[in-house]
Every structure is written in C-alpha cells, then in structure tokens.
mmCIF file of C-alpha atoms in Angstrom:
data_model
loop_
_atom_site.group_PDB
_atom_site.id
_atom_site.type_symbol
_atom_site.label_atom_id
_atom_site.label_comp_id
_atom_site.label_asym_id
_atom_site.label_seq_id
_atom_site.Cartn_x
_atom_site.Cartn_y
_atom_site.Cartn_z
ATOM 1 C CA ALA A 1 26.663 -8.615 5.383
ATOM 2 C CA GLN A 2 24.901 -6.606 2.746
ATOM 3 C CA LYS A 3 24.285 -2.826 3.080
ATOM 4 C CA VAL A 4 22.709 -0.078 0.966
ATOM 5 C CA THR A 5 23.497 3.523 1.538
ATOM 6 C CA GLN A 6 21.408 6.354 0.238
ATOM 7 C CA ALA A 7 23.359 9.407 1.500
ATOM 8 C CA GLN A 8 20.781 11.950 0.430
ATOM 9 C CA THR A 9 18.056 12.061 2.982
ATOM 10 C CA GLU A 10 15.971 14.749 1.269
ATOM 11 C CA ILE A 11 16.254 16.563 -2.085
ATOM 12 C CA SER A 12 14.131 19.498 -3.327
ATOM 13 C CA VAL A 13 14.189 20.555 -6.986
ATOM 14 C CA VAL A 14 12.128 22.919 -9.062
ATOM 15 C CA GLU A 15 9.906 21.357 -11.656
ATOM 16 C CA LYS A 16 11.628 20.532 -15.030
ATOM 17 C CA GLU A 17 15.011 20.229 -13.283
ATOM 18 C CA ASP A 18 16.988 16.972 -13.589
ATOM 19 C CA VAL A 19 17.834 15.219 -10.311
ATOM 20 C CA THR A 20 20.015 12.241 -9.528
ATOM 21 C CA LEU A 21 19.353 9.988 -6.513
ATOM 22 C CA ASP A 22 22.507 8.171 -5.287
ATOM 23 C CA CYS A 23 22.828 4.523 -4.172
ATOM 24 C CA VAL A 24 25.851 2.771 -2.980
ATOM 25 C CA TYR A 25 25.866 -0.865 -1.878
ATOM 26 C CA GLU A 26 28.055 -3.437 -0.240
ATOM 27 C CA THR A 27 27.870 -7.145 -0.773
ATOM 28 C CA ARG A 28 30.163 -10.175 -0.682
ATOM 29 C CA ASP A 29 28.202 -11.948 -3.400
ATOM 30 C CA THR A 30 29.241 -11.873 -7.092
ATOM 31 C CA THR A 31 25.692 -12.439 -8.135
ATOM 32 C CA TYR A 32 23.040 -10.082 -6.838
ATOM 33 C CA TYR A 33 20.143 -7.857 -7.956
ATOM 34 C CA LEU A 34 19.586 -4.185 -7.329
ATOM 35 C CA PHE A 35 16.181 -2.591 -7.281
ATOM 36 C CA TRP A 36 14.569 0.905 -7.026
ATOM 37 C CA TYR A 37 11.174 1.427 -5.503
ATOM 38 C CA LYS A 38 9.040 4.614 -5.337
ATOM 39 C CA GLN A 39 6.826 5.283 -2.305
ATOM 40 C CA PRO A 40 4.422 8.146 -2.990
ATOM 41 C CA PRO A 41 2.572 9.750 -0.011
ATOM 42 C CA SER A 42 -0.122 7.087 -0.391
ATOM 43 C CA GLY A 43 2.326 4.561 1.002
ATOM 44 C CA GLU A 44 2.446 1.877 -1.712
ATOM 45 C CA LEU A 45 5.944 0.765 -2.792
ATOM 46 C CA VAL A 46 6.011 0.826 -6.532
ATOM 47 C CA PHE A 47 8.566 -1.305 -8.298
ATOM 48 C CA LEU A 48 10.654 0.716 -10.783
ATOM 49 C CA ILE A 49 13.532 -1.441 -11.932
ATOM 50 C CA ARG A 50 15.569 -4.554 -11.222
ATOM 51 C CA ARG A 51 19.209 -4.936 -12.425
ATOM 52 C CA ASN A 52 21.340 -8.031 -12.470
ATOM 53 C CA SER A 53 24.925 -7.640 -11.207
ATOM 54 C CA PHE A 54 26.187 -9.006 -14.566
ATOM 55 C CA ASP A 55 24.429 -6.431 -16.609
ATOM 56 C CA GLU A 56 26.216 -3.049 -16.434
ATOM 57 C CA GLN A 57 24.353 -1.425 -19.271
ATOM 58 C CA ASN A 58 22.559 1.679 -18.343
ATOM 59 C CA GLU A 59 18.845 1.736 -18.754
ATOM 60 C CA ILE A 60 16.419 4.434 -19.827
ATOM 61 C CA SER A 61 12.646 4.330 -19.392
ATOM 62 C CA GLY A 62 11.016 7.557 -20.403
ATOM 63 C CA ARG A 63 12.272 10.328 -18.048
ATOM 64 C CA TYR A 64 13.969 7.740 -15.774
ATOM 65 C CA SER A 65 17.449 6.414 -16.245
ATOM 66 C CA TRP A 66 19.709 4.292 -14.164
ATOM 67 C CA ASN A 67 23.506 4.206 -14.030
ATOM 68 C CA PHE A 68 24.917 0.987 -12.736
ATOM 69 C CA GLN A 69 28.665 1.019 -12.025
ATOM 70 C CA LYS A 70 30.085 -2.118 -10.448
ATOM 71 C CA SER A 71 33.581 -0.639 -10.006
ATOM 72 C CA THR A 72 32.170 1.962 -7.560
ATOM 73 C CA SER A 73 29.282 -0.201 -6.260
ATOM 74 C CA SER A 74 26.777 2.354 -7.245
ATOM 75 C CA PHE A 75 23.389 2.178 -8.853
ATOM 76 C CA ASN A 76 22.274 5.855 -9.336
ATOM 77 C CA PHE A 77 18.814 6.927 -10.513
ATOM 78 C CA THR A 78 18.240 10.053 -12.641
ATOM 79 C CA ILE A 79 14.955 11.739 -13.264
ATOM 80 C CA THR A 80 14.957 14.058 -16.270
ATOM 81 C CA ALA A 81 12.660 17.065 -16.418
ATOM 82 C CA SER A 82 11.144 16.309 -12.988
ATOM 83 C CA GLN A 83 7.439 16.737 -12.388
ATOM 84 C CA VAL A 84 5.460 17.295 -9.294
ATOM 85 C CA VAL A 85 4.147 13.730 -9.517
ATOM 86 C CA ASP A 86 7.642 12.539 -8.967
ATOM 87 C CA SER A 87 7.560 13.721 -5.449
ATOM 88 C CA ALA A 88 7.944 10.646 -3.262
ATOM 89 C CA VAL A 89 10.428 8.639 -1.216
ATOM 90 C CA TYR A 90 12.661 6.465 -3.382
ATOM 91 C CA PHE A 91 14.272 3.345 -1.978
ATOM 92 C CA CYS A 92 17.263 1.502 -3.386
ATOM 93 C CA ALA A 93 17.413 -2.174 -2.370
ATOM 94 C CA LEU A 94 19.702 -5.118 -2.787
ATOM 95 C CA SER A 95 19.036 -8.896 -2.919
ATOM 96 C CA GLU A 96 21.764 -11.475 -2.672
ATOM 97 C CA ALA A 97 21.642 -15.085 -3.761
ATOM 98 C CA TYR A 98 21.443 -16.169 -0.171
ATOM 99 C CA SER A 99 20.647 -14.044 2.861
ATOM 100 C CA GLY A 100 20.554 -16.696 5.427
ATOM 101 C CA ALA A 101 18.095 -19.349 6.797
ATOM 102 C CA GLY A 102 15.936 -19.328 3.625
ATOM 103 C CA SER A 103 15.265 -15.626 3.879
ATOM 104 C CA TYR A 104 14.153 -13.721 0.901
ATOM 105 C CA GLN A 105 15.129 -10.419 2.556
ATOM 106 C CA LEU A 106 15.591 -7.332 0.533
ATOM 107 C CA THR A 107 18.116 -4.950 2.090
ATOM 108 C CA PHE A 108 16.732 -1.482 1.706
ATOM 109 C CA GLY A 109 18.552 1.875 1.902
ATOM 110 C CA LYS A 110 16.991 4.450 4.220
ATOM 111 C CA GLY A 111 15.337 6.187 1.297
ATOM 112 C CA THR A 112 15.630 9.672 -0.310
ATOM 113 C CA LYS A 113 12.639 11.965 -0.075
ATOM 114 C CA LEU A 114 12.301 13.902 -3.299
ATOM 115 C CA SER A 115 10.241 17.040 -3.397
ATOM 116 C CA VAL A 116 9.462 18.604 -6.742
ATOM 117 C CA ILE A 117 8.284 22.243 -6.402
ATOM 118 C CA PRO A 118 6.092 23.637 -9.047
ATOM 119 C CA ASP B 1 -6.325 -3.903 -11.623
ATOM 120 C CA ALA B 2 -5.069 -4.274 -7.983
ATOM 121 C CA MET B 3 -2.673 -7.117 -7.747
ATOM 122 C CA VAL B 4 -1.764 -7.027 -4.006
ATOM 123 C CA ILE B 5 -4.637 -5.841 -1.864
ATOM 124 C CA GLN B 6 -4.517 -4.845 1.711
ATOM 125 C CA ASN B 7 -7.493 -4.200 4.044
ATOM 126 C CA PRO B 8 -8.088 -2.038 5.755
ATOM 127 C CA ARG B 9 -6.009 0.915 4.583
ATOM 128 C CA TYR B 10 -6.258 2.477 8.000
ATOM 129 C CA GLN B 11 -6.678 0.589 11.231
ATOM 130 C CA VAL B 12 -7.124 2.061 14.728
ATOM 131 C CA THR B 13 -6.880 -0.255 17.737
ATOM 132 C CA GLN B 14 -6.464 0.080 21.437
ATOM 133 C CA PHE B 15 -3.412 -0.668 23.436
ATOM 134 C CA GLY B 16 -3.356 -4.420 24.067
ATOM 135 C CA LYS B 17 -6.407 -5.210 21.876
ATOM 136 C CA PRO B 18 -5.586 -7.907 19.277
ATOM 137 C CA VAL B 19 -5.772 -6.836 15.683
ATOM 138 C CA THR B 20 -5.605 -8.583 12.298
ATOM 139 C CA LEU B 21 -4.500 -7.072 9.012
ATOM 140 C CA SER B 22 -5.248 -8.855 5.812
ATOM 141 C CA CYS B 23 -3.511 -9.157 2.449
ATOM 142 C CA SER B 24 -4.659 -10.830 -0.724
ATOM 143 C CA GLN B 25 -3.124 -11.276 -4.082
ATOM 144 C CA THR B 26 -4.317 -12.074 -7.605
ATOM 145 C CA LEU B 27 -0.798 -12.803 -8.949
ATOM 146 C CA ASN B 28 -0.842 -16.513 -7.856
ATOM 147 C CA HIS B 29 2.627 -15.943 -6.282
ATOM 148 C CA ASN B 30 4.106 -18.571 -4.103
ATOM 149 C CA VAL B 31 5.789 -16.200 -1.620
ATOM 150 C CA MET B 32 4.070 -13.573 0.522
ATOM 151 C CA TYR B 33 5.839 -11.176 2.903
ATOM 152 C CA TRP B 34 4.983 -8.904 5.754
ATOM 153 C CA TYR B 35 7.002 -5.778 6.323
ATOM 154 C CA GLN B 36 6.783 -3.140 9.128
ATOM 155 C CA GLN B 37 7.638 0.429 8.163
ATOM 156 C CA LYS B 38 7.914 3.165 10.774
ATOM 157 C CA SER B 39 7.927 6.732 10.000
ATOM 158 C CA SER B 40 10.855 7.907 7.848
ATOM 159 C CA GLN B 41 12.399 4.414 7.971
ATOM 160 C CA ALA B 42 12.918 1.662 5.419
ATOM 161 C CA PRO B 43 10.670 -1.359 5.491
ATOM 162 C CA LYS B 44 11.717 -4.038 7.856
ATOM 163 C CA LEU B 45 10.878 -7.709 7.016
ATOM 164 C CA LEU B 46 8.852 -9.394 9.749
ATOM 165 C CA PHE B 47 8.348 -12.800 8.121
ATOM 166 C CA HIS B 48 7.363 -14.489 4.877
ATOM 167 C CA TYR B 49 5.635 -17.585 3.609
ATOM 168 C CA TYR B 50 6.899 -19.779 0.823
ATOM 169 C CA ASP B 51 3.723 -21.675 0.024
ATOM 170 C CA LYS B 52 2.696 -22.941 3.440
ATOM 171 C CA ASP B 53 6.220 -22.771 4.911
ATOM 172 C CA PHE B 54 6.492 -20.013 7.464
ATOM 173 C CA ASN B 55 9.864 -18.202 7.851
ATOM 174 C CA ASN B 56 10.227 -15.853 10.812
ATOM 175 C CA GLU B 57 12.934 -13.185 10.879
ATOM 176 C CA ALA B 58 15.079 -13.645 13.987
ATOM 177 C CA ASP B 59 14.322 -10.271 15.445
ATOM 178 C CA THR B 60 10.550 -10.278 14.903
ATOM 179 C CA PRO B 61 8.783 -10.070 18.238
ATOM 180 C CA ASP B 62 6.575 -12.947 19.379
ATOM 181 C CA ASN B 63 3.706 -10.482 19.502
ATOM 182 C CA PHE B 64 3.471 -10.783 15.739
ATOM 183 C CA GLN B 65 2.051 -13.878 14.183
ATOM 184 C CA SER B 66 0.985 -14.690 10.641
ATOM 185 C CA ARG B 67 -1.459 -17.059 8.950
ATOM 186 C CA ARG B 68 -1.660 -18.088 5.330
ATOM 187 C CA PRO B 69 -4.896 -20.254 4.806
ATOM 188 C CA ASN B 70 -4.480 -20.533 1.035
ATOM 189 C CA THR B 71 -2.315 -19.067 -1.787
ATOM 190 C CA SER B 72 -4.231 -15.919 -2.147
ATOM 191 C CA PHE B 73 -4.533 -14.726 1.474
ATOM 192 C CA CYS B 74 -2.172 -13.907 4.234
ATOM 193 C CA PHE B 75 -2.887 -12.329 7.579
ATOM 194 C CA LEU B 76 -0.871 -10.452 10.176
ATOM 195 C CA ASP B 77 -1.993 -10.881 13.665
ATOM 196 C CA ILE B 78 -0.738 -8.536 16.455
ATOM 197 C CA ARG B 79 -1.692 -10.169 19.630
ATOM 198 C CA SER B 80 -1.193 -7.310 22.022
ATOM 199 C CA PRO B 81 -0.385 -4.025 20.201
ATOM 200 C CA GLY B 82 1.761 -1.616 22.001
ATOM 201 C CA LEU B 83 2.286 2.099 21.158
ATOM 202 C CA GLY B 84 5.519 1.103 19.461
ATOM 203 C CA ASP B 85 3.722 -1.044 16.961
ATOM 204 C CA ALA B 86 2.051 1.899 15.303
ATOM 205 C CA ALA B 87 3.416 1.818 11.800
ATOM 206 C CA MET B 88 2.693 1.107 8.182
ATOM 207 C CA TYR B 89 2.382 -2.591 7.454
ATOM 208 C CA LEU B 90 3.215 -3.595 3.914
ATOM 209 C CA CYS B 91 2.405 -6.899 2.291
ATOM 210 C CA ALA B 92 4.434 -8.062 -0.690
ATOM 211 C CA THR B 93 4.511 -11.085 -2.999
ATOM 212 C CA SER B 94 7.000 -12.757 -5.351
ATOM 213 C CA ARG B 95 6.749 -15.689 -7.711
ATOM 214 C CA GLY B 96 8.956 -17.986 -5.799
ATOM 215 C CA GLN B 97 10.131 -19.676 -8.918
ATOM 216 C CA GLU B 98 13.450 -18.026 -9.033
ATOM 217 C CA ASP B 99 16.043 -17.782 -6.329
ATOM 218 C CA ARG B 100 15.938 -15.247 -3.591
ATOM 219 C CA ARG B 101 16.737 -12.300 -5.838
ATOM 220 C CA GLU B 102 13.388 -12.008 -7.496
ATOM 221 C CA THR B 103 11.181 -8.939 -7.619
ATOM 222 C CA GLN B 104 8.836 -8.292 -4.715
ATOM 223 C CA TYR B 105 5.505 -6.573 -5.447
ATOM 224 C CA PHE B 106 3.909 -4.482 -2.716
ATOM 225 C CA GLY B 107 0.454 -3.753 -1.711
ATOM 226 C CA PRO B 108 -0.806 -0.217 -0.646
ATOM 227 C CA GLY B 109 -0.148 -0.876 3.041
ATOM 228 C CA THR B 110 -2.233 -0.644 6.205
ATOM 229 C CA ARG B 111 -1.463 2.201 8.501
ATOM 230 C CA LEU B 112 -1.958 1.127 12.119
ATOM 231 C CA LEU B 113 -2.652 3.542 14.875
ATOM 232 C CA VAL B 114 -2.550 2.317 18.510
ATOM 233 C CA LEU B 115 -4.354 4.418 21.053
#
C-alpha cells in the first residue's frame, strides 16, 4: 500500500525567510508520480508540480524548488524568500501505476499548513 | 479562465434534506472525480467517472451518488445529509489519456454546511 507522510503539521516563518516542506513516501511500484498541491484559504487545490519516479533532477520554478531523492523516498519542497501570499496548506501526493479496481486514486499526505508572517 | 467550475461555492442544507452539488469543466477531460475534505484533513476520493463508466470507492457511503450526463458536467447527490457530511467537496478532472498517474486539476470546491 502506498503512503505519504508530511511530518510537519504547521510551520510559521517570517516573510523573506526560506522554508522547506518535507514529504516522505512509500510505494511498492517502481514507476510512480509525485505531486505537490497548494490549498489557499479559498479552498481550491492548485497544482504545482508533477515528478516522474525516473527523473531525479531537481526542479526550480521561480521561488519554488523541489528536491527529489529516490534513495530516501523524499520529495521536499522549498520556498525561497517566502511571501505572505505563500500562506496555505501544501499537500504532497503520490500516484502509482495501479491502485486497484480501476481507481485513479491519489494518495495525499495530511498537509502542512504554512503561515508567512509579515 | 476557470477550467473546473463548482456551484455553489457555499451550500447550506438541513439534516436529511437531499442536496446536489455541481461541477463543470471546460478542459474536455475524460475523467471527473469527487473528493470529500473535512477540516484539517486530506481530500478523500469518493468516486470518479471515466467517460460514462462510474467507479465507486469501496468505503464511500451509499448516501453519496453521482451523475455525469455529459462530458462537461458531473453532479454529486447526497440523499440524506447528516451532520457528519459537512465538509468541502472538491471536483477534479484529468485527461484520461495516460495511465492512472496523470495530473488531476481541481475546482474551487463547495463548502457544505448541514444544519
């Protein structure tokens, strides 16, 4: 069974600080995808990134960067120079090749609530 | 431009009174999903449609039903809402042309309150 662990329930940082959100996953598949979603107070889940299990290159998009390490089953997310608008709940999720009975289920972590204080 | 639209954004219903939540999409995606998200929890998949094929998760209560009259629209019907059904309901879509690992795109959600 697949599992995603986000050990940090809540994080508070002061604006302009860097912050890293941790994600550790478990899967028996050799081929899978990892995702990060952002959920601001409005409630919508906003897709941020999708990473193939075969691609371990780190990715940077503006102030966001992701560090995928297959050896430690981790897919961490760093926000550089955080801003108040980054305040949200961030979910890490895993999708395997087959999750049973035709299901397209994403396995989500429990989320990390990030508060950026001005 | 909104791609996954959910109406209404807020819905208040009475205990036991049937309620319908709607979702529409302009992405022409084959797969549509309904998730339930309770406060401070991760979203939980209720069911999904691949085209017209309905797929129910094993632990989804019978109280929850869904309809997909065409590619663009999908409805969530709660036949007899209980207080425990108060939650955010999220609709999502994916293309359905890849395998099960493709990206899901979410709507803004409908927050349901049961009185």
